Tab-separated table of C-alpha atoms in Angstrom:
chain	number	residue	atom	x	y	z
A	1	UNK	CA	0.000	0.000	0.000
A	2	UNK	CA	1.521	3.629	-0.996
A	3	UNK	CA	1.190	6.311	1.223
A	4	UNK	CA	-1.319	7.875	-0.947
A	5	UNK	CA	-3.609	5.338	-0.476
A	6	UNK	CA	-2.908	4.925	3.331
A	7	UNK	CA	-3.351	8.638	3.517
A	8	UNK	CA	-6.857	8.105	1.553
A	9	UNK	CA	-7.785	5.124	4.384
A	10	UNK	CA	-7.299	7.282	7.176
A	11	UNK	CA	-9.458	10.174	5.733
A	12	UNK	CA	-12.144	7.740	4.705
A	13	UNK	CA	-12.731	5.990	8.356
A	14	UNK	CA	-12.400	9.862	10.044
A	15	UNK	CA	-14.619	10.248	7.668
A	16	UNK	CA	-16.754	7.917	9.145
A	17	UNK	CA	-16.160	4.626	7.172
A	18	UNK	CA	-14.626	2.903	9.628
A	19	UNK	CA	-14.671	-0.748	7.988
A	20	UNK	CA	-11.853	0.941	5.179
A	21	UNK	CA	-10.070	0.639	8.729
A	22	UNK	CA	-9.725	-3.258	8.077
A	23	UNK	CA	-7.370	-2.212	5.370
A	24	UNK	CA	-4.374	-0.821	7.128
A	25	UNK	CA	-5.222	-3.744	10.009
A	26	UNK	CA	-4.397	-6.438	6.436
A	27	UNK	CA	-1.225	-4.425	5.381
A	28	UNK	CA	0.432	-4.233	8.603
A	29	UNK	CA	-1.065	-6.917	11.177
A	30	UNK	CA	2.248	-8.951	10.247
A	31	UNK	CA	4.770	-6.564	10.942
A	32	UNK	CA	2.788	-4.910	14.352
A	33	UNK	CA	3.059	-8.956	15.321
A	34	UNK	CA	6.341	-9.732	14.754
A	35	UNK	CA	7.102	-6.346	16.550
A	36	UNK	CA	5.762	-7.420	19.934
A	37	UNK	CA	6.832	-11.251	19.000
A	38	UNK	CA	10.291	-10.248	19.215
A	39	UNK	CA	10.025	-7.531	21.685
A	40	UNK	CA	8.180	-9.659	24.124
A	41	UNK	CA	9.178	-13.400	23.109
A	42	UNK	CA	5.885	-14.551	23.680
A	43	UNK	CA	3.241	-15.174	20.838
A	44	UNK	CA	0.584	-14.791	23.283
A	45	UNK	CA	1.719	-11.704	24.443
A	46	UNK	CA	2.787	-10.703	21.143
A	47	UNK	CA	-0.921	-11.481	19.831
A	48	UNK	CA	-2.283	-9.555	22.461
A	49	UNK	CA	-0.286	-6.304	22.122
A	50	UNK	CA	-0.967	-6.749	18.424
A	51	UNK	CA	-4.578	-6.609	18.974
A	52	UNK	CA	-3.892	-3.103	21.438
A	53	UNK	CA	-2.170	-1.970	18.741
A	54	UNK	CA	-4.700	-1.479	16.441
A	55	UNK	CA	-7.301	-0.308	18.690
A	56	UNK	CA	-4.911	2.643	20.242
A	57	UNK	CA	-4.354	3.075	16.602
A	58	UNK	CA	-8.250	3.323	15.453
A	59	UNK	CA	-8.931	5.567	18.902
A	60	UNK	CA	-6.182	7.743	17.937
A	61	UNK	CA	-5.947	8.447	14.028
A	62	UNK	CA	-7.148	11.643	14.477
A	63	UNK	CA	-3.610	12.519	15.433
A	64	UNK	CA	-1.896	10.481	12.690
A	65	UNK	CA	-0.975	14.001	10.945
A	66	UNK	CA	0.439	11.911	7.994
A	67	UNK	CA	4.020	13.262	8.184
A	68	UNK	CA	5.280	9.554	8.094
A	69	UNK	CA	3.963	7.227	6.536
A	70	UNK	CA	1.340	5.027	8.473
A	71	UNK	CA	3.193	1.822	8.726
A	72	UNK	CA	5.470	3.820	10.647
A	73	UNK	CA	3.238	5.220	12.701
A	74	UNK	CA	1.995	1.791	13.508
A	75	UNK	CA	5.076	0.398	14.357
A	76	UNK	CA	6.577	2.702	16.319
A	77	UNK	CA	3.059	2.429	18.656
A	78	UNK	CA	3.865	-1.545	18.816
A	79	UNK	CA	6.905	-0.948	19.812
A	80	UNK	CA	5.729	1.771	22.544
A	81	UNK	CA	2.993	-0.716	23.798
A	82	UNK	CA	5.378	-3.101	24.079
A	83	UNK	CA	8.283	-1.550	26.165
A	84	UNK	CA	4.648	-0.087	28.023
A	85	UNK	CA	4.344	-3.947	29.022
């Protein structure tokens, strides 16, 4: 996914389509897992912080100001929940 289109995503689930959401979840749930997986060493804990993730990530997009891309975004909040745990 480009950053265009993540940029489009995230303006079309503030803008109130939240199942486009389900998109960025597809293009990055791998990466935000093996994040925790190797931050944590635990695939259940590394499931689990995968699944926080994305919901701090859906309660906060309104401050995703787009000045990185989104997978970046994402991961960096993995790797903050994790080091949170």
């Amino acid at each position: 996914m480009t950053r265009e289109e993540e940029n489009e995503v995230v303006r079309a689930v503030l803008s109130g389509q939240t199942d486009e959401f389900e998109k960025l979840v597809a293009a990055y749930e791998k990466p935000v897992y093996h994040i925790a997986l190797k931050m944590t060493g635990n695939e259940e804990d590394a499931f689990d912080l995968s699944q926080d993730t994305f919901l701090k990530a859906y309660r906060s997009l309104g401050s995703f100001r787009g000045e990185s891309g989104f997978g970046t975004w994402i991961c960096r909040l993995a790797a903050n929940l994790c080091i949170d745990f």
